[in-house]
CSV table of C-alpha atoms in Angstrom, one decimal:
chain,number,residue,atom,x,y,z
A,156,ASP,CA,-44.6,83.1,-24.2
A,157,GLY,CA,-41.4,85.0,-24.6
A,158,GLY,CA,-42.9,87.7,-26.7
A,159,ILE,CA,-42.4,85.9,-30.0
A,160,THR,CA,-44.9,83.4,-31.2
A,161,GLN,CA,-44.6,80.9,-34.0
A,162,SER,CA,-47.5,78.9,-35.4
A,163,PRO,CA,-48.3,76.2,-36.1
A,164,LYS,CA,-46.1,74.1,-33.9
A,165,TYR,CA,-46.4,71.2,-36.4
A,166,LEU,CA,-47.1,71.4,-40.1
A,167,PHE,CA,-47.5,68.8,-42.7
A,168,ARG,CA,-47.0,69.6,-46.4
A,169,LYS,CA,-47.9,67.5,-49.4
A,170,GLU,CA,-45.5,67.5,-52.4
A,171,GLY,CA,-46.0,70.5,-54.6
A,172,GLN,CA,-47.8,72.6,-52.0
A,173,ASN,CA,-46.8,76.0,-50.7
A,174,VAL,CA,-47.1,76.5,-46.9
A,175,THR,CA,-46.7,79.6,-44.8
A,176,LEU,CA,-45.2,79.7,-41.3
A,177,SER,CA,-46.3,82.5,-39.0
A,178,CYS,CA,-44.0,84.6,-36.7
A,179,GLU,CA,-45.3,87.4,-34.6
A,180,GLN,CA,-43.5,89.4,-31.9
A,181,ASN,CA,-44.8,92.0,-29.4
A,182,LEU,CA,-41.3,93.0,-28.2
A,183,ASN,CA,-41.1,96.1,-30.5
A,184,HIS,CA,-38.0,94.6,-32.0
A,185,ASP,CA,-36.7,96.0,-35.3
A,186,ALA,CA,-35.0,93.0,-36.8
A,187,MET,CA,-36.5,89.6,-37.5
A,188,TYR,CA,-34.9,86.4,-38.8
A,189,TRP,CA,-35.8,83.0,-40.1
A,190,TYR,CA,-33.4,80.0,-39.4
A,191,ARG,CA,-33.6,76.4,-40.4
A,192,GLN,CA,-32.4,73.8,-38.0
A,193,ASP,CA,-31.3,70.3,-39.3
A,194,PRO,CA,-29.6,67.6,-37.2
A,195,GLY,CA,-25.8,68.1,-37.2
A,196,GLN,CA,-26.0,71.4,-39.2
A,197,GLY,CA,-26.8,74.0,-36.6
A,198,LEU,CA,-28.9,77.0,-37.5
A,199,ARG,CA,-28.7,78.3,-41.1
A,200,LEU,CA,-30.1,81.7,-42.0
A,201,ILE,CA,-32.9,81.8,-44.6
A,202,TYR,CA,-34.0,85.4,-44.6
A,203,TYR,CA,-33.7,88.4,-42.4
A,204,SER,CA,-35.4,91.8,-42.1
A,205,GLN,CA,-34.0,94.9,-40.4
A,206,ILE,CA,-36.9,97.2,-41.1
A,207,VAL,CA,-40.5,97.1,-42.4
A,208,ASN,CA,-40.8,96.5,-46.1
A,209,ASP,CA,-37.2,95.4,-46.5
A,210,PHE,CA,-35.6,92.0,-46.2
A,211,GLN,CA,-32.4,90.3,-47.3
A,212,LYS,CA,-31.6,86.7,-48.4
A,213,GLY,CA,-29.6,84.6,-46.0
A,214,ASP,CA,-27.4,81.6,-46.8
A,215,ILE,CA,-30.2,79.2,-47.9
A,216,ALA,CA,-32.9,81.4,-49.4
A,217,GLU,CA,-33.7,79.3,-52.4
A,218,GLY,CA,-37.2,77.9,-52.3
A,219,TYR,CA,-38.4,80.3,-49.6
A,220,SER,CA,-40.1,83.7,-49.6
A,221,VAL,CA,-40.9,86.3,-46.9
A,222,SER,CA,-42.7,89.6,-46.4
A,223,ARG,CA,-42.4,92.3,-43.8
A,224,GLU,CA,-45.5,94.5,-44.1
A,225,LYS,CA,-45.7,95.1,-40.3
A,226,LYS,CA,-43.0,95.5,-37.7
A,227,GLU,CA,-44.6,92.7,-35.6
A,228,SER,CA,-44.9,90.1,-38.3
A,229,PHE,CA,-42.4,88.2,-40.6
A,230,PRO,CA,-44.1,85.2,-42.3
A,231,LEU,CA,-42.1,82.6,-44.1
A,232,THR,CA,-43.5,80.8,-47.2
A,233,VAL,CA,-41.9,77.4,-48.1
A,234,THR,CA,-42.6,77.0,-51.8
A,235,SER,CA,-42.8,73.9,-53.9
A,236,ALA,CA,-39.3,74.9,-55.2
A,237,GLN,CA,-37.8,73.9,-51.9
A,238,LYS,CA,-36.7,70.3,-52.6
A,239,ASN,CA,-36.0,69.3,-49.0
A,240,PRO,CA,-38.3,71.3,-46.7
A,241,THR,CA,-38.5,68.8,-43.8
A,242,ALA,CA,-36.9,70.6,-40.9
A,243,PHE,CA,-37.4,72.6,-37.7
A,244,TYR,CA,-37.9,76.3,-38.5
A,245,LEU,CA,-37.0,79.0,-35.9
A,246,CYS,CA,-37.9,82.6,-36.0
A,247,ALA,CA,-36.0,85.2,-34.0
A,248,SER,CA,-36.0,88.9,-33.3
A,249,SER,CA,-33.7,91.6,-31.9
A,250,LEU,CA,-33.6,95.2,-31.0
A,251,ALA,CA,-31.5,97.7,-32.9
A,252,GLY,CA,-28.0,97.8,-31.4
A,253,ASN,CA,-28.7,94.8,-29.2
A,254,TYR,CA,-27.4,91.6,-30.7
A,255,GLY,CA,-29.1,89.1,-28.4
A,256,TYR,CA,-31.8,87.2,-30.2
A,257,THR,CA,-35.1,86.2,-28.8
A,258,PHE,CA,-36.3,82.9,-30.4
A,259,GLY,CA,-39.7,81.6,-31.0
A,260,SER,CA,-40.6,78.1,-30.1
A,261,GLY,CA,-40.3,76.8,-33.6
A,262,THR,CA,-42.4,75.1,-36.3
A,263,ARG,CA,-41.6,71.5,-37.3
A,264,LEU,CA,-42.4,71.0,-41.0
A,265,THR,CA,-42.8,67.6,-42.5
A,266,VAL,CA,-43.4,66.7,-46.1
A,267,VAL,CA,-45.8,63.8,-46.5
B,767,GLY,CA,-19.1,85.6,-45.5
B,768,GLU,CA,-18.5,84.4,-42.0
B,769,ASN,CA,-17.9,80.7,-41.2
B,770,VAL,CA,-18.0,79.3,-37.7
B,771,GLU,CA,-16.7,75.9,-36.8
B,772,GLN,CA,-17.6,74.3,-33.5
B,773,HIS,CA,-16.0,71.3,-31.6
B,774,PRO,CA,-16.7,68.8,-30.3
B,775,SER,CA,-20.1,67.8,-31.8
B,776,THR,CA,-20.8,65.7,-28.7
B,777,LEU,CA,-19.4,65.9,-25.2
B,778,SER,CA,-20.1,63.8,-22.1
B,779,VAL,CA,-18.7,64.7,-18.7
B,780,GLN,CA,-19.2,63.5,-15.2
B,781,GLU,CA,-21.4,65.7,-12.9
B,782,GLY,CA,-19.2,68.2,-11.1
B,783,ASP,CA,-16.5,68.2,-13.8
B,784,SER,CA,-15.8,71.0,-16.2
B,785,ALA,CA,-16.8,71.2,-19.9
B,786,VAL,CA,-15.2,73.2,-22.6
B,787,ILE,CA,-16.6,73.9,-26.1
B,788,LYS,CA,-14.5,75.6,-28.7
B,789,CYS,CA,-15.4,77.7,-31.8
B,790,THR,CA,-13.3,79.3,-34.5
B,791,TYR,CA,-14.5,82.0,-36.9
B,792,SER,CA,-13.2,83.2,-40.3
B,793,ASP,CA,-14.0,86.9,-40.5
B,794,SER,CA,-11.6,89.1,-38.6
B,795,ALA,CA,-14.2,91.9,-38.6
B,796,SER,CA,-16.5,89.8,-36.4
B,797,ASN,CA,-16.7,91.4,-32.9
B,798,TYR,CA,-19.7,89.9,-31.2
B,799,PHE,CA,-19.8,86.3,-30.0
B,800,PRO,CA,-22.9,84.9,-28.2
B,801,TRP,CA,-23.5,81.4,-26.9
B,802,TYR,CA,-27.0,79.8,-26.9
B,803,LYS,CA,-28.3,76.8,-25.0
B,804,GLN,CA,-31.1,74.7,-26.4
B,805,GLU,CA,-32.7,72.2,-24.2
B,806,LEU,CA,-34.6,69.2,-25.8
B,807,GLY,CA,-37.7,70.4,-27.5
B,808,LYS,CA,-37.2,74.1,-26.5
B,809,ARG,CA,-36.1,77.3,-28.1
B,810,PRO,CA,-32.4,78.4,-28.0
B,811,GLN,CA,-31.7,80.9,-25.2
B,812,LEU,CA,-28.8,83.3,-24.9
B,813,ILE,CA,-26.6,82.3,-21.9
B,814,ILE,CA,-23.6,84.5,-22.3
B,815,ASP,CA,-21.9,86.7,-24.9
B,816,ILE,CA,-18.6,88.5,-25.4
B,817,ARG,CA,-17.5,91.5,-27.5
B,818,SER,CA,-14.1,91.8,-29.0
B,819,ASN,CA,-12.9,94.5,-26.7
B,820,VAL,CA,-12.6,92.0,-23.8
B,821,GLY,CA,-10.8,88.7,-23.5
B,822,GLU,CA,-12.9,86.9,-20.9
B,823,LYS,CA,-16.4,87.2,-19.3
B,824,LYS,CA,-17.8,85.2,-16.5
B,825,ASP,CA,-21.3,84.6,-15.1
B,826,GLN,CA,-21.4,82.3,-12.2
B,827,ARG,CA,-20.5,78.8,-13.5
B,828,ILE,CA,-20.1,79.8,-17.1
B,829,ALA,CA,-17.3,81.8,-18.8
B,830,VAL,CA,-16.4,82.7,-22.3
B,831,THR,CA,-12.8,83.4,-23.5
B,832,LEU,CA,-11.9,85.1,-26.8
B,833,ASN,CA,-8.6,85.0,-28.7
B,834,LYS,CA,-8.9,87.6,-31.5
B,835,THR,CA,-5.4,86.8,-32.9
B,836,ALA,CA,-6.2,83.1,-33.3
B,837,LYS,CA,-9.9,83.9,-34.1
B,838,HIS,CA,-11.3,81.4,-31.6
B,839,PHE,CA,-13.5,81.6,-28.6
B,840,SER,CA,-14.5,79.0,-26.0
B,841,LEU,CA,-17.3,78.3,-23.5
B,842,HIS,CA,-16.3,76.9,-20.1
B,843,ILE,CA,-18.8,75.4,-17.7
B,844,THR,CA,-17.6,74.5,-14.3
B,845,GLU,CA,-19.1,72.3,-11.6
B,846,THR,CA,-21.5,70.8,-14.2
B,847,GLN,CA,-25.0,69.8,-13.2
B,848,PRO,CA,-27.6,67.5,-14.8
B,849,GLU,CA,-29.6,70.6,-16.0
B,850,ASP,CA,-26.5,71.7,-18.0
B,851,SER,CA,-27.4,68.8,-20.5
B,852,ALA,CA,-28.4,70.5,-23.7
B,853,VAL,CA,-27.2,71.5,-27.2
B,854,TYR,CA,-24.9,74.6,-27.1
B,855,PHE,CA,-24.4,76.8,-30.1
B,856,CYS,CA,-21.8,79.5,-30.6
B,857,ALA,CA,-22.3,82.4,-33.1
B,858,ALA,CA,-20.5,85.4,-34.5
B,859,THR,CA,-21.3,88.6,-36.2
B,860,GLN,CA,-20.0,92.1,-37.1
B,861,ASN,CA,-21.1,94.9,-34.8
B,862,PHE,CA,-22.8,97.1,-37.4
B,863,GLY,CA,-26.4,97.2,-36.3
B,864,ASN,CA,-28.8,94.3,-36.6
B,865,GLU,CA,-26.4,92.1,-38.5
B,866,LYS,CA,-27.2,88.4,-38.8
B,867,LEU,CA,-25.6,85.8,-36.6
B,868,THR,CA,-23.7,82.9,-38.1
B,869,PHE,CA,-24.0,79.9,-35.9
B,870,GLY,CA,-21.8,76.9,-35.3
B,871,THR,CA,-23.1,73.4,-35.8
B,872,GLY,CA,-23.8,72.8,-32.1
B,873,THR,CA,-22.4,70.6,-29.3
B,874,ARG,CA,-24.6,68.1,-27.5
B,875,LEU,CA,-23.5,68.1,-23.9
B,876,THR,CA,-24.5,65.3,-21.7
B,877,ILE,CA,-23.8,65.4,-17.9
B,878,ILE,CA,-23.4,61.9,-16.4
B,879,PRO,CA,-24.8,61.7,-12.9
């Protein structure tokens, strides 16, 4: 479905727990990105990675961590340090030199 | 870093009329400006983009204009149809490889039949 898969679609987290959101792409894209979407605030960048084993913080990285061990995968961990994690999380990827993003279908995280 | 402002936040137009959404950016080095459409419950999808070496680009009923001097760009949708109802996001970035996009806050467009 569009070459980039996010799972799960819905996720519930208890206070104090870490949770990991999966993002896998089979598009052979070099760069991958994680955005957070809140009502009225658009898409805000959490982390991005342009190459395997390298990643950079975005605008709202506090309380999140990522890894990029494989070109196809860019998992996002929401740690207990993230005080307001309830949001819709979107993963995206793009080719080198091509700036159009392909987005995944998103994961909706809710703290219970 | 880059800052992108988008207006209006909501827009309602009669079917068949035109819709215009405007964005301003802060970084004069930005030179790539895409627009994304996000239908309810779906992922954002690229609908049109423009680079700073052109002032206007059209694709059927949608067009984007860019004013580099004023640092603003606009999305124009003509002959609107019910399926145009969605949230639209503008974005901006510098053209130096896989640079991150900075998005506007979105415009919820509603087409009134």
